[in-house]
């Protein structure tokens, strides 16, 4: 406990100085909302003291480069001095972070309640005695799973934790295949000896020709099975062997949505029809489609949204073809869209069969209905199967989310952001387009990928860390403690960055 307060004091002390500097140096608007911050003591404004990456970051990059490729490193972080929505780097810059470790910080940096939880005796035990959960769980494990994971969604009856998003999806696909083969054989018994022998040679019938349908521009991870269902960018896939699995188009809507209702509804119809055709084609070829996987909003592939009717149509198709309907909520889950799970916006007729999660949930894993429970031990298994320390953290995150009404906050701030972005688009015609969002899961497009990249660089020089996606989009992925005053700072920085980009 003593340690927790020590850490908070260190964080606060570091930040007091930077907040002062921020007031002196920031060129950002002073009219930002000033409601009380959800993370006490966080700075009011970003501070930019050097080019980013600064000299110390560059030095460290050289050092790291001796042992590891550093092409994707943006800058080195001073985690002790980061707080709330602000990330501090090793060069003294303090930046408003609307990308938050690739959408994976639920409560920003150094949230006081997570610091306190980090020093609890049960966290110490969980940290130094990492169990093989599938075989040797702690006595409190069932209760911890219930309080951290089973409060929502109420209609999913089982949960399986995993280490990361990719391996959650990978294991969920295995669960689909097991159920599909049981149905084909008409038995839940262990597979016959012929199957057990042929699988050792990677041949049918033990290694069957089963497939998973995914969608153009999808991102479901980078391990071998999940990578086959990923279809966002060649750099993720090129040179890596892939399985011959079906693909269907994801709707590409015209914006603004209310002006293109008929065209977008026709686009839904086209994509649903192509999905069903792809399933029938693969089934006819004996490459049976055991399930489909889809993001509620395609993130990495360009923040593409689709209508509730489209998802309802997919669920019907999945039922008709007796295949699993799986929703990948790795990026959309944990309250950011204004509901705990983005698929809760879709008015589905019953729960999806499987819902995977990771990122802000801190642990990976997937929910599933009773049907997808494996019929024998070790069929879905690995050494760790998650991490109790992460589930303890998640338990505290959920408690803060309830106490501080953070899902409602995401809905409110998201609406505020959308209004602000639409205002900027009107004032600067031709620069921002396709402004879209649910909660704070907001994105917009620039006319080209080159302009998007330049805008992100200018934003960073103004003290804002943002992320790109798709060909020319910027995606906002703030944490759940992102409030209206942070949105105002972001919008002010964006407008002045666009002025630089547009040359006025
Ligand atoms: C929708 C989605 N699924 C799966 C993944 C893979 O998660 P991980 O990087 O934890 O393996 C990601 C990661 O960005 C994702 O956005």
XYZ file of C-alpha atoms and ligand atoms in Angstrom:
520
model
C 0.000 0.000 0.000
C 2.843 2.342 0.943
C 4.413 1.648 -2.445
C 1.226 2.616 -4.262
C 1.152 6.070 -2.742
C 4.841 6.460 -3.346
C 4.340 5.786 -7.037
C 1.397 8.204 -7.236
C 3.462 10.914 -5.550
C 6.305 10.407 -8.010
C 3.882 10.623 -10.919
C 2.248 13.779 -9.553
C 5.547 15.500 -8.764
C 6.816 14.924 -12.281
C 3.627 16.278 -13.739
C 3.313 19.448 -11.686
C 6.324 20.897 -13.454
C 5.096 19.892 -16.866
C 1.637 21.384 -16.284
C 3.277 24.701 -15.478
C 5.379 24.539 -18.606
C 2.283 23.579 -20.550
C 0.527 26.782 -19.600
C 3.532 28.784 -20.749
C 4.253 26.967 -23.958
C 1.075 25.553 -25.304
C -0.277 27.162 -28.431
C -3.499 25.190 -27.934
C -6.852 26.830 -27.198
C -7.510 28.064 -23.700
C -11.278 27.683 -24.086
C -11.191 23.938 -23.365
C -13.893 22.673 -20.973
C -12.590 22.441 -17.445
C -14.772 19.881 -15.686
C -12.963 17.974 -12.938
C -10.588 15.422 -14.385
C -11.471 11.789 -13.758
C -7.783 11.225 -12.994
C -6.760 13.647 -10.310
C -3.545 15.578 -10.928
C -3.276 15.027 -14.680
C -1.913 17.963 -16.733
C -4.290 20.467 -18.313
C -2.427 20.729 -21.617
C 0.278 18.946 -23.597
C 3.867 20.217 -23.500
C 6.164 19.875 -26.475
C 9.755 20.499 -25.499
C 11.678 18.851 -28.378
C 11.159 17.325 -31.801
C 9.571 13.882 -31.392
C 11.359 11.499 -31.228
C 13.692 13.708 -29.190
C 17.444 13.217 -28.689
C 17.107 10.742 -25.807
C 14.565 8.636 -27.703
C 16.878 8.602 -30.718
C 19.808 7.507 -28.573
C 17.703 4.675 -27.101
C 16.559 3.625 -30.564
C 20.178 3.172 -31.606
C 20.775 1.128 -28.483
C 17.720 -1.078 -29.044
C 18.511 -1.417 -32.732
C 21.612 -3.429 -31.828
C 19.397 -6.267 -30.663
C 15.984 -5.736 -32.265
C 14.294 -4.133 -35.284
C 13.037 -0.675 -34.251
C 11.162 0.387 -37.381
C 7.837 0.688 -35.579
C 9.094 2.472 -32.433
C 7.733 6.059 -32.261
C 9.414 7.269 -29.062
C 10.450 5.964 -25.636
C 7.970 6.519 -22.821
C 8.584 7.668 -19.277
C 5.838 5.592 -17.657
C 6.486 6.993 -14.183
C 5.647 10.515 -15.392
C 2.634 9.593 -17.533
C -0.806 10.167 -16.013
C -4.397 9.873 -17.166
C -4.736 10.923 -20.797
C -1.149 12.204 -20.965
C 1.870 10.162 -21.974
C 5.304 11.547 -21.031
C 8.335 10.710 -23.145
C 11.977 10.449 -22.101
C 12.714 13.899 -23.596
C 10.333 15.842 -21.356
C 7.401 15.989 -23.791
C 3.958 15.372 -22.310
C 1.455 14.423 -24.995
C -2.319 14.040 -25.082
C -2.705 10.380 -26.024
C -5.764 9.556 -28.123
C -4.259 6.265 -29.336
C -3.448 4.822 -25.851
C -1.087 1.938 -26.629
C -3.081 0.862 -29.701
C -6.459 1.158 -27.987
C -5.456 -0.926 -25.002
C -5.491 1.355 -21.921
C -8.914 1.351 -20.268
C -8.188 4.029 -17.649
C -5.225 5.899 -19.134
C -1.833 5.937 -17.404
C -1.209 5.315 -13.692
C -4.845 5.432 -12.620
C -4.697 5.766 -8.806
C -7.063 2.849 -8.241
C -5.019 0.560 -10.466
C -1.856 1.639 -8.653
C -3.510 0.776 -5.352
C -4.743 -2.579 -6.683
C -1.239 -3.312 -7.972
C 0.011 -3.348 -4.381
C -2.661 -5.590 -2.898
C -1.481 -8.892 -1.374
C -3.558 -10.881 -3.875
C -1.926 -9.038 -6.791
C 1.516 -9.792 -5.366
C 0.625 -13.484 -5.118
C -0.813 -13.557 -8.629
C 2.236 -11.783 -10.039
C 4.890 -14.006 -8.527
C 3.027 -17.312 -8.925
C 1.672 -17.292 -12.453
C -0.426 -20.444 -12.721
C -1.125 -22.866 -15.544
C -4.799 -21.935 -15.287
C -6.170 -24.897 -17.201
C -4.813 -27.256 -14.535
C -3.979 -25.431 -11.296
C -6.255 -22.425 -10.721
C -6.401 -20.543 -7.421
C -9.392 -21.068 -5.094
C -10.738 -17.593 -5.928
C -10.542 -18.053 -9.705
C -14.259 -18.835 -10.335
C -15.322 -15.832 -8.234
C -12.757 -13.546 -9.933
C -13.938 -14.598 -13.386
C -17.507 -13.872 -12.355
C -16.827 -10.405 -10.980
C -14.419 -9.291 -13.730
C -15.926 -10.967 -16.767
C -19.384 -12.399 -16.275
C -21.333 -9.228 -15.441
C -21.769 -8.429 -19.123
C -22.854 -9.761 -21.578
C -25.482 -11.538 -19.507
C -26.579 -13.829 -22.323
C -23.162 -15.451 -22.898
C -22.855 -18.294 -20.452
C -19.185 -19.318 -20.704
C -15.875 -17.495 -20.806
C -12.379 -18.735 -21.678
C -9.432 -16.437 -20.928
C -6.365 -16.326 -23.188
C -3.202 -14.255 -23.425
C -3.842 -11.948 -26.408
C -6.340 -11.076 -29.121
C -4.823 -13.280 -31.827
C -4.699 -16.360 -29.641
C -8.258 -15.730 -28.412
C -9.464 -15.782 -32.011
C -7.263 -18.736 -32.876
C -8.735 -20.834 -30.054
C -12.273 -19.682 -30.808
C -11.842 -20.979 -34.388
C -10.743 -24.330 -32.939
C -13.897 -24.398 -30.816
C -15.961 -23.791 -33.984
C -14.236 -26.648 -35.819
C -14.735 -29.129 -32.971
C -18.467 -28.369 -32.815
C -18.838 -28.532 -36.599
C -17.093 -31.940 -36.845
C -19.171 -33.316 -33.962
C -22.268 -32.285 -35.854
C -21.006 -33.823 -39.111
C -20.275 -37.088 -37.301
C -23.512 -36.896 -35.335
C -21.682 -37.624 -32.105
C -20.046 -35.790 -29.227
C -17.793 -38.758 -28.472
C -14.075 -38.480 -29.083
C -13.255 -38.809 -32.833
C -12.787 -42.382 -34.139
C -9.363 -44.033 -34.415
C -9.115 -43.317 -38.151
C -9.404 -39.592 -37.428
C -6.892 -39.797 -34.600
C -4.355 -41.529 -36.837
C -4.835 -39.361 -39.932
C -4.530 -36.107 -37.969
C -0.987 -37.123 -37.058
C -0.184 -36.922 -40.794
C -2.111 -33.640 -41.198
C -4.553 -35.482 -43.465
C -8.323 -35.906 -43.634
C -10.497 -37.059 -42.022
C -8.630 -36.195 -38.778
C -7.347 -32.887 -40.202
C -10.547 -31.948 -42.014
C -11.103 -29.418 -44.710
C -12.967 -26.865 -42.593
C -12.878 -23.113 -43.108
C -13.849 -19.769 -41.537
C -15.438 -16.954 -43.533
C -13.965 -13.500 -42.954
C -14.409 -10.130 -44.625
C -12.387 -7.858 -46.864
C -10.363 -5.306 -44.799
C -10.789 -7.430 -41.629
C -8.162 -7.631 -38.893
C -8.251 -10.596 -36.519
C -4.598 -11.009 -35.565
C -1.249 -12.216 -36.772
C -0.876 -15.847 -35.689
C -1.229 -18.355 -38.523
C -4.961 -19.170 -38.348
C -6.081 -15.697 -37.358
C -3.816 -14.233 -40.057
C -5.720 -16.134 -42.729
C -8.856 -14.288 -41.598
C -6.971 -10.953 -41.523
C -7.306 -9.107 -44.819
C -6.418 -5.491 -44.030
C -2.876 -4.887 -45.350
C -0.358 -6.936 -47.373
C 2.478 -6.134 -44.939
C 0.819 -8.349 -42.326
C 0.439 -11.327 -44.665
C 2.982 -11.340 -47.445
C 5.380 -14.353 -47.503
C 3.343 -16.179 -44.828
C 1.455 -19.307 -45.949
C -2.317 -18.907 -45.709
C -5.258 -21.310 -45.721
C -7.767 -21.350 -48.566
C -10.699 -19.856 -46.620
C -13.630 -17.863 -48.011
C -13.951 -14.084 -48.026
C -16.894 -11.741 -48.530
C -17.065 -7.967 -48.992
C -17.685 -5.740 -45.955
C -20.139 -2.935 -46.783
C -18.488 0.291 -47.934
C -20.972 3.054 -47.259
C -21.325 6.456 -48.824
C -21.323 9.396 -46.398
C -23.150 11.275 -44.994
C -25.255 8.224 -44.177
C -28.610 10.012 -44.107
C -28.141 11.179 -47.706
C -27.329 7.712 -49.033
C -29.778 5.472 -47.176
C -30.995 3.644 -50.314
C -27.489 3.140 -51.753
C -26.149 1.867 -48.418
C -29.039 -0.517 -47.956
C -28.348 -1.896 -51.464
C -24.687 -2.259 -50.405
C -25.815 -4.338 -47.378
C -27.848 -6.587 -49.686
C -24.913 -7.040 -52.074
C -22.528 -7.997 -49.265
C -24.994 -10.386 -47.603
C -25.610 -12.080 -50.925
C -21.871 -12.445 -51.585
C -21.327 -13.865 -48.087
C -23.959 -16.528 -48.657
C -22.625 -17.323 -52.131
C -19.094 -17.743 -50.722
C -20.382 -20.132 -48.034
C -22.333 -22.198 -50.565
C -19.408 -22.306 -52.967
C -16.985 -23.559 -50.266
C -19.502 -26.043 -48.866
C -20.096 -27.451 -52.377
C -16.323 -27.920 -52.751
C -16.216 -29.870 -49.455
C -14.341 -27.012 -47.718
C -17.089 -26.737 -45.125
C -17.536 -23.305 -43.583
C -17.660 -23.899 -39.824
C -18.109 -20.262 -38.864
C -17.779 -16.620 -39.754
C -15.825 -13.960 -37.878
C -16.451 -10.240 -38.111
C -15.573 -7.021 -36.246
C -18.572 -4.873 -35.256
C -16.591 -1.937 -36.645
C -13.577 -2.845 -38.766
C -10.739 -1.017 -36.996
C -7.249 -1.579 -38.438
C -8.834 -1.997 -41.894
C -10.220 1.561 -41.907
C -12.866 2.041 -39.184
C -15.589 0.739 -41.476
C -19.088 0.688 -39.994
C -21.996 -1.504 -41.080
C -25.684 -1.320 -40.213
C -27.552 -3.374 -37.590
C -29.524 -4.880 -40.508
C -26.300 -6.174 -42.056
C -25.272 -7.930 -38.827
C -28.791 -9.276 -38.305
C -28.654 -10.661 -41.865
C -25.313 -12.360 -41.179
C -26.638 -13.987 -38.027
C -29.539 -15.422 -40.039
C -27.161 -16.765 -42.707
C -24.966 -18.372 -40.027
C -27.995 -20.102 -38.487
C -29.237 -21.284 -41.866
C -25.877 -22.905 -42.664
C -25.403 -24.252 -39.127
C -22.151 -22.406 -38.659
C -20.818 -20.244 -35.799
C -21.484 -16.517 -35.777
C -18.453 -14.959 -34.086
C -17.919 -11.289 -33.283
C -14.386 -10.044 -32.680
C -14.638 -7.290 -30.043
C -10.900 -7.110 -29.358
C -10.823 -3.422 -30.268
C -14.482 -2.383 -29.957
C -15.218 -3.897 -26.529
C -15.047 -2.529 -22.981
C -17.415 0.401 -23.233
C -15.784 2.661 -25.829
C -18.762 2.687 -28.189
C -21.187 3.768 -25.454
C -22.205 0.177 -24.697
C -20.049 -2.478 -23.053
C -19.958 -4.423 -26.347
C -20.394 -2.799 -29.742
C -22.587 -5.672 -30.995
C -25.179 -4.650 -28.395
C -26.057 -1.831 -30.817
C -27.215 -4.324 -33.445
C -30.460 -5.620 -31.945
C -29.430 -9.206 -32.698
C -31.980 -11.938 -32.320
C -30.139 -13.765 -29.518
C -26.442 -13.707 -28.600
C -23.661 -14.384 -31.089
C -22.141 -17.860 -30.624
C -18.725 -16.455 -29.737
C -17.419 -12.971 -28.785
C -13.664 -12.453 -28.445
C -11.973 -9.657 -26.482
C -8.565 -8.328 -25.421
C -6.909 -4.850 -25.437
C -8.845 -2.653 -22.911
C -10.108 -5.813 -21.216
C -6.423 -6.376 -20.265
C -6.829 -10.134 -20.595
C -7.567 -11.852 -23.874
C -10.378 -14.364 -24.109
C -13.738 -15.208 -25.574
C -17.302 -15.655 -24.417
C -19.289 -18.501 -25.891
C -22.603 -20.251 -25.567
C -22.813 -23.718 -23.944
C -22.633 -25.381 -27.351
C -19.009 -24.263 -27.865
C -17.670 -25.817 -24.666
C -14.977 -28.399 -25.664
C -16.096 -32.013 -25.219
C -12.771 -33.268 -23.765
C -9.920 -31.809 -21.692
C -6.860 -30.383 -23.495
C -8.719 -29.735 -26.769
C -8.668 -25.997 -26.020
C -5.634 -25.535 -23.831
C -2.242 -23.892 -23.406
C 0.137 -23.295 -20.515
C -1.158 -20.037 -19.100
C -4.655 -19.672 -20.614
C -4.669 -16.057 -19.502
C -3.205 -14.389 -16.434
C -4.930 -13.924 -13.048
C -2.977 -10.693 -12.439
C -4.657 -9.178 -15.499
C -8.077 -10.397 -14.354
C -7.520 -8.773 -10.943
C -6.687 -5.527 -12.726
C -9.750 -5.893 -14.893
C -11.910 -6.390 -11.812
C -10.739 -2.973 -10.575
C -11.216 -1.416 -14.029
C -14.821 -2.637 -14.139
C -15.422 -1.247 -10.664
C -14.049 2.181 -11.714
C -16.122 2.038 -14.902
C -19.258 1.551 -12.829
C -18.375 4.134 -10.142
C -17.367 6.857 -12.623
C -20.024 5.947 -15.235
C -17.349 5.640 -17.893
C -19.532 3.994 -20.536
C -21.936 6.941 -20.320
C -18.897 9.234 -20.458
C -17.749 7.576 -23.715
C -21.192 8.135 -25.248
C -21.269 11.792 -24.155
C -17.699 12.661 -25.210
C -18.156 10.786 -28.480
C -21.168 12.929 -29.382
C -19.191 16.059 -28.456
C -16.283 14.936 -30.674
C -18.567 14.230 -33.622
C -20.116 17.697 -33.359
C -16.652 19.259 -33.190
C -15.336 17.250 -36.148
C -18.375 18.031 -38.287
C -17.883 21.726 -37.469
C -14.233 21.549 -38.578
C -15.227 19.724 -41.778
C -17.688 22.521 -42.606
C -15.098 25.214 -41.968
C -12.457 23.388 -44.023
C -14.279 21.819 -46.946
C -12.390 19.200 -48.925
C -10.057 18.115 -46.103
C -12.062 15.886 -43.713
C -14.585 13.359 -44.959
C -16.460 10.206 -43.833
C -16.651 11.394 -40.205
C -17.992 8.381 -38.355
C -18.177 7.038 -34.843
C -19.929 5.275 -32.011
C -18.978 6.637 -28.579
C -15.339 7.689 -28.731
C -14.614 5.055 -31.394
C -14.385 7.879 -33.933
C -12.570 8.223 -37.254
C -12.342 10.495 -40.262
C -10.601 10.467 -43.634
C -8.100 12.756 -45.315
C -8.006 13.086 -49.114
C -4.915 10.811 -49.346
C -2.727 8.515 -47.255
C 0.135 10.989 -47.669
C -1.924 13.854 -46.211
C -3.110 11.611 -43.373
C 0.481 10.732 -42.466
C 1.515 14.387 -42.629
C -1.429 15.418 -40.434
C -0.458 12.819 -37.829
C 3.098 14.169 -37.790
C 1.878 17.769 -37.389
C -0.522 16.696 -34.634
C 2.352 15.066 -32.796
C 4.414 18.225 -33.061
C 1.460 19.962 -31.374
C 1.428 17.428 -28.551
C -1.162 14.875 -29.691
C -0.490 11.171 -30.286
C -2.940 9.728 -32.801
C -3.246 6.542 -34.845
C -4.011 5.842 -38.482
C -5.976 3.022 -40.078
C -7.099 1.954 -43.538
C -5.764 3.895 -46.522
C -6.311 7.484 -45.387
C -8.120 7.450 -42.018
C -7.240 8.720 -38.568
C -8.784 6.709 -35.754
C -9.375 7.973 -32.236
C -8.824 5.392 -29.524
C -8.709 7.344 -26.270
C -9.109 5.636 -22.930
C -12.385 5.697 -21.010
C -11.211 8.665 -18.882
C -11.139 10.907 -21.981
C -13.480 13.823 -21.236
C -14.898 16.843 -23.021
C -11.940 19.021 -22.039
C -9.559 16.528 -23.657
C -11.757 16.420 -26.749
C -11.575 20.222 -26.968
C -7.786 20.188 -26.807
C -7.765 17.531 -29.521
C -10.148 19.496 -31.742
C -8.116 22.695 -31.275
C -4.894 20.896 -32.204
C -6.583 19.272 -35.202
C -7.923 22.548 -36.534
C -4.578 24.275 -36.270
C -2.780 21.242 -37.791
C -5.235 21.273 -40.708
C -4.530 24.984 -41.200
C -0.829 24.112 -41.571
C -1.640 21.251 -43.901
C -4.016 23.341 -45.998
C -1.422 26.118 -46.144
C -3.406 28.955 -44.540
C -10.226 -6.571 -34.001
C -8.907 -7.168 -33.605
N -8.800 -8.503 -33.472
C -7.647 -9.079 -33.094
C -6.520 -8.339 -32.847
C -5.255 -9.023 -32.436
O -4.977 -8.762 -31.110
P -3.473 -8.952 -30.546
O -2.654 -7.871 -31.175
O -3.631 -8.817 -29.073
O -3.026 -10.305 -30.943
C -6.575 -6.942 -32.979
C -5.375 -6.130 -32.734
O -5.261 -4.999 -33.112
C -7.801 -6.343 -33.373
O -7.908 -5.021 -33.523
